[in-house]
Amino acid sequence: MTAVVETVRTITYREAMREAMCEAMRRDERVILMGEDVGRYGGCYAVSKGMLEEFGPQRVRDTPLSESAFVGAGIGAALGGMRPIVEIMTVNFSLLALDQIVNTAALYMHMSGGQFNVPLVVRMATGAGRQLAAQHSHSLEGWYAHVPGLKVLAPATIEDARWMLASALDDPDPVIIFEHAGLYNTEGDLPGDGGPVDMTNARVRRPGTDVSLITYGGSLSKALAAAEELAREQVSAEVLDLRVLRPLDTSSIIETVARTHRVVIVDEGWKTGGLSAEIAAQLAELAIWELDGPITRVCSAEVPVPYAKHMEQAALPQTDDIVSAAKSLVSR
């Protein structure tokens, strides 16, 4: 009897997202893609390259340069029985559609007394590190994670980039997917036996016993690099990838702190009023007696993201910052 060998492929984050969309569109004719330059140009980050040729202009729709208009059209399509994927070039520009996302998509089921769902997926790039200056570089995930009625995902790995979309499309309510723009060119191994993943659980990416590094999205690789460096200094760091920013997997957050009793929260967003503050507050409320040291946060500087490369890097959380914060905690 011949053993079945699962194929493992090395692909980029960008290719994983494209495969996810193509599979969804082949499986369900209700799935459409719409947004600025998603068709002929192939997407601002080349995620939808080649999709217009396969699916045609009725299902891969280039839209006018108006986020409010095309997100609103996506909401209407969802209410009409479609399963739209709306791409917004960058999270900064999503603010032009904030009324549509927050006041309409997120609230429609509640305002209709449960009569109407909005099965809409909004994908957008987020994050800095590419010298695109302030209007293309911020991390506003925490703003959307604040809103009831939305589910907010932040795939940080090739596997999550490939498989989270299917779960998002199956959800009857609006889902926001944040794709860190710095990840698109990254490569990784994709197991051949993958399938849709849950949208509820955080995941431990590296076990440890001395300190927990809690993060998501583009900061995951920095946290893993920090854990590797800490290991060389005999400090065992556990890395928790949140993956889902709303609803937060509070149980996993508490469990990792219960194992290590020290925590560093790494967030590319700003510290004031940010997602890191929410995680810190939940730990203070629910797990304060598990902590052997203060809750520590490594976040972006409280400035608009600079254009100059050296200033941009100085403004963002870096591996050395995480290592320093963890060592300071462990040495107490």
Tab-separated table of C-alpha atoms in Angstrom:
chain	number	residue	atom	x	y	z
A	1	MET	CA	0.000	0.000	0.000
A	2	THR	CA	1.523	3.327	-1.081
A	3	ALA	CA	1.693	6.037	1.536
A	4	VAL	CA	0.085	9.369	0.685
A	5	VAL	CA	2.637	12.179	0.747
A	6	GLU	CA	1.219	15.618	1.446
A	7	THR	CA	2.694	18.209	-0.886
A	8	VAL	CA	4.263	21.273	0.705
A	9	ARG	CA	4.670	24.297	-1.556
A	10	THR	CA	6.696	27.437	-1.046
A	11	ILE	CA	4.665	30.467	-2.067
A	12	THR	CA	4.460	34.143	-1.200
A	13	TYR	CA	1.889	35.800	1.027
A	14	ARG	CA	0.611	37.612	-2.078
A	15	GLU	CA	0.151	34.345	-3.965
A	16	ALA	CA	-1.622	32.787	-0.982
A	17	MET	CA	-4.181	35.608	-0.922
A	18	ARG	CA	-4.680	35.327	-4.687
A	19	GLU	CA	-5.187	31.571	-4.493
A	20	ALA	CA	-7.740	32.064	-1.732
A	21	MET	CA	-9.765	34.513	-3.830
A	22	CYS	CA	-9.556	32.432	-6.993
A	23	GLU	CA	-10.670	29.289	-5.188
A	24	ALA	CA	-13.616	31.139	-3.655
A	25	MET	CA	-14.688	32.546	-7.023
A	26	ARG	CA	-14.443	29.171	-8.732
A	27	ARG	CA	-16.470	27.546	-5.980
A	28	ASP	CA	-19.225	30.152	-5.698
A	29	GLU	CA	-20.409	32.373	-8.535
A	30	ARG	CA	-21.805	34.845	-5.988
A	31	VAL	CA	-18.253	35.853	-4.994
A	32	ILE	CA	-17.019	38.991	-6.729
A	33	LEU	CA	-13.977	41.238	-6.264
A	34	MET	CA	-14.239	45.006	-6.508
A	35	GLY	CA	-12.017	47.979	-5.784
A	36	GLU	CA	-9.505	50.417	-7.230
A	37	ASP	CA	-7.271	48.885	-9.925
A	38	VAL	CA	-8.139	45.287	-9.002
A	39	GLY	CA	-8.834	44.373	-12.639
A	40	ARG	CA	-6.667	45.454	-15.547
A	41	TYR	CA	-3.829	46.682	-13.332
A	42	GLY	CA	-3.888	43.523	-11.214
A	43	GLY	CA	-4.263	45.221	-7.844
A	44	CYS	CA	-2.211	47.917	-6.169
A	45	TYR	CA	-0.098	45.160	-4.567
A	46	ALA	CA	-0.515	42.687	-7.485
A	47	VAL	CA	-2.705	40.418	-5.364
A	48	SER	CA	-5.402	40.158	-8.053
A	49	LYS	CA	-3.016	39.888	-11.014
A	50	GLY	CA	-4.504	37.613	-13.704
A	51	MET	CA	-7.932	37.385	-12.105
A	52	LEU	CA	-9.623	39.679	-14.627
A	53	GLU	CA	-8.544	37.349	-17.442
A	54	GLU	CA	-10.024	34.315	-15.698
A	55	PHE	CA	-13.226	35.726	-14.237
A	56	GLY	CA	-14.044	38.691	-16.483
A	57	PRO	CA	-15.053	42.290	-15.748
A	58	GLN	CA	-18.431	41.388	-14.232
A	59	ARG	CA	-16.784	39.565	-11.338
A	60	VAL	CA	-13.495	41.485	-11.085
A	61	ARG	CA	-14.710	45.047	-11.122
A	62	ASP	CA	-12.564	48.160	-11.308
A	63	THR	CA	-14.332	50.934	-9.426
A	64	PRO	CA	-14.165	54.730	-9.370
A	65	LEU	CA	-11.701	56.315	-6.979
A	66	SER	CA	-14.273	56.654	-4.195
A	67	GLU	CA	-13.983	54.381	-1.175
A	68	SER	CA	-17.367	55.430	0.162
A	69	ALA	CA	-19.019	54.611	-3.169
A	70	PHE	CA	-17.522	51.192	-3.791
A	71	VAL	CA	-17.774	49.992	-0.189
A	72	GLY	CA	-21.395	51.118	-0.273
A	73	ALA	CA	-21.877	49.187	-3.515
A	74	GLY	CA	-20.354	46.151	-1.817
A	75	ILE	CA	-22.834	46.451	1.036
A	76	GLY	CA	-25.686	46.647	-1.452
A	77	ALA	CA	-24.381	43.597	-3.312
A	78	ALA	CA	-24.142	41.663	-0.041
A	79	LEU	CA	-27.708	42.576	0.872
A	80	GLY	CA	-28.744	41.458	-2.614
A	81	GLY	CA	-27.360	37.949	-2.147
A	82	MET	CA	-23.806	38.297	-3.456
A	83	ARG	CA	-20.607	37.532	-1.520
A	84	PRO	CA	-18.461	40.571	-2.355
A	85	ILE	CA	-14.783	41.001	-1.558
A	86	VAL	CA	-13.992	44.716	-1.470
A	87	GLU	CA	-10.336	45.754	-1.654
A	88	ILE	CA	-9.250	49.094	-0.198
A	89	MET	CA	-5.736	50.142	-1.168
A	90	THR	CA	-4.601	51.070	2.342
A	91	VAL	CA	-6.121	51.424	5.779
A	92	ASN	CA	-5.587	55.192	5.681
A	93	PHE	CA	-7.959	55.452	2.721
A	94	SER	CA	-10.528	53.261	4.462
A	95	LEU	CA	-11.357	56.289	6.595
A	96	LEU	CA	-13.168	57.666	3.544
A	97	ALA	CA	-15.504	54.659	3.854
A	98	LEU	CA	-15.774	54.706	7.633
A	99	ASP	CA	-19.430	55.707	7.552
A	100	GLN	CA	-20.281	52.800	5.247
A	101	ILE	CA	-18.338	50.253	7.304
A	102	VAL	CA	-19.201	51.424	10.827
A	103	ASN	CA	-22.619	53.051	10.454
A	104	THR	CA	-24.052	50.684	7.840
A	105	ALA	CA	-22.320	47.312	7.429
A	106	ALA	CA	-21.592	46.763	11.119
A	107	LEU	CA	-25.026	47.917	12.319
A	108	TYR	CA	-27.404	46.627	9.661
A	109	MET	CA	-28.367	43.379	11.343
A	110	HIS	CA	-29.012	45.191	14.626
A	111	MET	CA	-30.902	48.089	13.039
A	112	SER	CA	-33.066	45.710	10.999
A	113	GLY	CA	-34.019	43.707	14.057
A	114	GLY	CA	-32.071	40.698	12.829
A	115	GLN	CA	-33.799	40.606	9.441
A	116	PHE	CA	-30.760	41.346	7.256
A	117	ASN	CA	-27.133	40.240	7.394
A	118	VAL	CA	-24.302	41.875	5.459
A	119	PRO	CA	-21.954	39.073	4.272
A	120	LEU	CA	-19.226	41.467	3.154
A	121	VAL	CA	-15.446	40.969	3.239
A	122	VAL	CA	-13.271	44.078	3.161
A	123	ARG	CA	-9.560	43.521	2.530
A	124	MET	CA	-7.046	46.288	3.085
A	125	ALA	CA	-3.311	46.759	3.367
A	126	THR	CA	-1.944	48.130	6.616
A	127	GLY	CA	1.375	48.923	8.221
A	128	ALA	CA	4.579	50.785	7.566
A	129	GLY	CA	8.211	50.042	6.727
A	130	ARG	CA	8.214	50.795	2.999
A	131	GLN	CA	8.866	54.556	2.935
A	132	LEU	CA	5.391	55.486	1.729
A	133	ALA	CA	4.973	58.288	4.281
A	134	ALA	CA	2.161	58.953	6.705
A	135	GLN	CA	-0.914	58.714	4.473
A	136	HIS	CA	-0.054	55.166	3.352
A	137	SER	CA	1.573	53.686	6.437
A	138	HIS	CA	-0.505	53.695	9.581
A	139	SER	CA	-1.877	50.738	11.534
A	140	LEU	CA	-5.473	51.473	12.472
A	141	GLU	CA	-6.613	47.925	13.171
A	142	GLY	CA	-7.532	48.892	16.720
A	143	TRP	CA	-10.080	51.416	15.422
A	144	TYR	CA	-12.040	48.685	13.654
A	145	ALA	CA	-11.568	46.188	16.488
A	146	HIS	CA	-13.469	48.708	18.624
A	147	VAL	CA	-16.717	48.274	16.626
A	148	PRO	CA	-19.422	45.730	17.526
A	149	GLY	CA	-20.833	44.017	14.441
A	150	LEU	CA	-17.463	43.571	12.753
A	151	LYS	CA	-15.067	40.648	12.822
A	152	VAL	CA	-11.446	41.717	12.369
A	153	LEU	CA	-8.724	39.367	11.113
A	154	ALA	CA	-4.959	39.869	10.788
A	155	PRO	CA	-3.345	36.932	8.946
A	156	ALA	CA	0.394	36.952	9.652
A	157	THR	CA	1.401	33.647	8.082
A	158	ILE	CA	1.215	32.098	4.633
A	159	GLU	CA	-1.241	29.494	5.907
A	160	ASP	CA	-3.599	32.063	7.396
A	161	ALA	CA	-3.350	34.237	4.290
A	162	ARG	CA	-4.390	31.223	2.217
A	163	TRP	CA	-7.206	29.881	4.372
A	164	MET	CA	-8.777	32.684	6.425
A	165	LEU	CA	-10.666	34.139	3.467
A	166	ALA	CA	-12.863	31.064	3.027
A	167	SER	CA	-14.024	31.328	6.625
A	168	ALA	CA	-14.609	35.072	6.215
A	169	LEU	CA	-16.776	34.526	3.133
A	170	ASP	CA	-18.824	31.907	4.946
A	171	ASP	CA	-19.599	34.341	7.759
A	172	PRO	CA	-22.992	36.052	7.507
A	173	ASP	CA	-21.655	39.327	8.901
A	174	PRO	CA	-19.005	41.833	7.749
A	175	VAL	CA	-15.377	40.771	8.122
A	176	ILE	CA	-12.365	43.093	7.838
A	177	ILE	CA	-9.068	41.474	6.793
A	178	PHE	CA	-5.888	43.451	7.466
A	179	GLU	CA	-2.936	42.410	5.304
A	180	HIS	CA	0.345	43.959	6.394
A	181	ALA	CA	1.864	45.361	3.212
A	182	GLY	CA	5.326	44.305	4.348
A	183	LEU	CA	4.249	40.650	4.155
A	184	TYR	CA	3.227	40.467	0.498
A	185	ASN	CA	6.698	39.488	-0.749
A	186	THR	CA	7.474	37.089	2.096
A	187	GLU	CA	7.700	33.378	1.306
A	188	GLY	CA	6.687	30.396	3.356
A	189	ASP	CA	5.695	26.751	3.181
A	190	LEU	CA	2.043	25.936	2.593
A	191	PRO	CA	0.999	22.393	3.574
A	192	GLY	CA	-1.041	20.546	0.992
A	193	ASP	CA	-3.638	19.386	3.504
A	194	GLY	CA	-4.858	22.843	4.521
A	195	GLY	CA	-8.422	24.063	4.686
A	196	PRO	CA	-10.574	26.840	6.112
A	197	VAL	CA	-9.370	27.980	9.533
A	198	ASP	CA	-11.391	29.218	12.472
A	199	MET	CA	-11.877	32.920	13.103
A	200	THR	CA	-11.913	32.735	16.876
A	201	ASN	CA	-8.604	31.467	18.208
A	202	ALA	CA	-5.169	32.963	18.722
A	203	ARG	CA	-2.263	30.592	18.133
A	204	VAL	CA	0.995	29.966	19.960
A	205	ARG	CA	3.716	30.218	17.315
A	206	ARG	CA	6.547	29.411	19.708
A	207	PRO	CA	6.227	27.923	23.212
A	208	GLY	CA	8.126	29.417	26.115
A	209	THR	CA	8.267	29.648	29.893
A	210	ASP	CA	9.830	32.993	30.912
A	211	VAL	CA	7.914	35.730	29.076
A	212	SER	CA	4.994	35.993	26.648
A	213	LEU	CA	5.298	38.109	23.497
A	214	ILE	CA	1.775	38.896	22.285
A	215	THR	CA	1.429	40.348	18.797
A	216	TYR	CA	-0.208	40.037	15.370
A	217	GLY	CA	0.244	40.787	11.668
A	218	GLY	CA	3.493	42.313	10.489
A	219	SER	CA	5.022	42.309	13.993
A	220	LEU	CA	4.881	38.514	14.326
A	221	SER	CA	8.173	37.985	12.497
A	222	LYS	CA	9.853	40.558	14.749
A	223	ALA	CA	8.513	38.827	17.860
A	224	LEU	CA	9.745	35.454	16.602
A	225	ALA	CA	13.164	36.946	15.820
A	226	ALA	CA	13.232	38.459	19.315
A	227	ALA	CA	12.369	35.073	20.832
A	228	GLU	CA	15.239	33.507	18.903
A	229	GLU	CA	17.661	36.140	20.162
A	230	LEU	CA	16.379	35.791	23.736
A	231	ALA	CA	16.864	32.019	23.557
A	232	ARG	CA	20.578	32.600	22.913
A	233	GLU	CA	20.643	34.424	26.249
A	234	GLN	CA	18.810	31.609	28.051
A	235	VAL	CA	15.439	33.425	28.102
A	236	SER	CA	12.504	31.304	26.938
A	237	ALA	CA	9.909	33.491	25.186
A	238	GLU	CA	6.468	32.287	24.156
A	239	VAL	CA	5.040	34.018	21.070
A	240	LEU	CA	1.264	34.343	20.775
A	241	ASP	CA	-0.142	35.386	17.393
A	242	LEU	CA	-3.544	36.973	18.026
A	243	ARG	CA	-4.750	36.383	14.422
A	244	VAL	CA	-8.242	37.605	15.327
A	245	LEU	CA	-8.505	41.134	16.704
A	246	ARG	CA	-12.272	41.121	17.178
A	247	PRO	CA	-13.396	39.085	18.981
A	248	LEU	CA	-10.134	38.832	20.933
A	249	ASP	CA	-9.267	35.354	22.157
A	250	THR	CA	-9.011	36.447	25.781
A	251	SER	CA	-8.691	32.862	27.004
A	252	SER	CA	-5.488	32.291	25.018
A	253	ILE	CA	-4.087	35.615	26.198
A	254	ILE	CA	-4.676	34.669	29.833
A	255	GLU	CA	-3.342	31.136	29.297
A	256	THR	CA	-0.007	32.288	27.876
A	257	VAL	CA	0.484	34.739	30.755
A	258	ALA	CA	-0.417	31.999	33.244
A	259	ARG	CA	2.435	29.941	31.782
A	260	THR	CA	5.101	32.651	31.786
A	261	HIS	CA	3.871	35.277	34.305
A	262	ARG	CA	5.395	38.113	32.286
A	263	VAL	CA	4.083	39.801	29.148
A	264	VAL	CA	5.259	42.114	26.389
A	265	ILE	CA	2.548	43.303	23.986
A	266	VAL	CA	3.886	44.289	20.555
A	267	ASP	CA	1.656	46.479	18.386
A	268	GLU	CA	2.586	48.560	15.347
A	269	GLY	CA	-0.316	50.845	16.220
A	270	TRP	CA	0.036	53.765	18.567
A	271	LYS	CA	0.084	53.056	22.292
A	272	THR	CA	-2.522	55.636	23.362
A	273	GLY	CA	-6.004	54.135	23.157
A	274	GLY	CA	-4.724	51.293	21.009
A	275	LEU	CA	-5.226	47.559	20.767
A	276	SER	CA	-2.302	47.006	23.137
A	277	ALA	CA	-4.170	49.051	25.740
A	278	GLU	CA	-7.231	46.801	25.425
A	279	ILE	CA	-5.123	43.661	25.898
A	280	ALA	CA	-3.381	45.236	28.890
A	281	ALA	CA	-6.732	46.203	30.411
A	282	GLN	CA	-8.119	42.690	30.015
A	283	LEU	CA	-5.036	41.205	31.665
A	284	ALA	CA	-5.313	43.708	34.518
A	285	GLU	CA	-8.988	42.840	34.999
A	286	LEU	CA	-8.823	39.065	34.557
A	287	ALA	CA	-5.272	37.882	35.236
A	288	ILE	CA	-3.553	40.411	37.456
A	289	TRP	CA	-2.518	37.734	39.990
A	290	GLU	CA	-0.750	35.743	37.246
A	291	LEU	CA	1.708	38.569	36.621
A	292	ASP	CA	5.137	38.726	38.224
A	293	GLY	CA	5.966	42.054	36.613
A	294	PRO	CA	4.344	45.054	34.967
A	295	ILE	CA	2.486	44.723	31.656
A	296	THR	CA	4.927	46.038	29.073
A	297	ARG	CA	4.064	47.440	25.645
A	298	VAL	CA	6.243	47.989	22.581
A	299	CYS	CA	4.355	50.196	20.122
A	300	SER	CA	4.963	52.763	17.403
A	301	ALA	CA	6.080	56.235	18.396
A	302	GLU	CA	3.233	58.720	18.863
A	303	VAL	CA	3.957	60.502	15.574
A	304	PRO	CA	2.733	60.299	11.991
A	305	VAL	CA	4.885	57.674	10.275
A	306	PRO	CA	7.912	59.514	8.815
A	307	TYR	CA	9.062	59.190	5.194
A	308	ALA	CA	12.840	59.128	5.769
A	309	LYS	CA	13.930	55.512	6.161
A	310	HIS	CA	15.991	55.928	9.332
A	311	MET	CA	13.201	57.914	10.983
A	312	GLU	CA	10.535	55.439	9.883
A	313	GLN	CA	12.481	52.539	11.357
A	314	ALA	CA	13.028	54.493	14.575
A	315	ALA	CA	9.282	55.104	14.875
A	316	LEU	CA	8.288	51.446	14.527
A	317	PRO	CA	8.633	48.557	16.990
A	318	GLN	CA	11.815	46.653	16.185
A	319	THR	CA	13.257	43.326	17.280
A	320	ASP	CA	15.821	45.009	19.521
A	321	ASP	CA	13.048	46.926	21.298
A	322	ILE	CA	11.191	43.692	22.011
A	323	VAL	CA	14.337	41.961	23.250
A	324	SER	CA	15.149	44.873	25.538
A	325	ALA	CA	11.635	44.970	26.990
A	326	ALA	CA	11.612	41.209	27.621
A	327	LYS	CA	15.055	41.181	29.245
A	328	SER	CA	14.075	44.062	31.511
A	329	LEU	CA	11.030	42.096	32.698
A	330	VAL	CA	12.862	38.819	33.233
A	331	SER	CA	15.662	40.495	35.159
A	332	ARG	CA	13.299	41.925	37.799
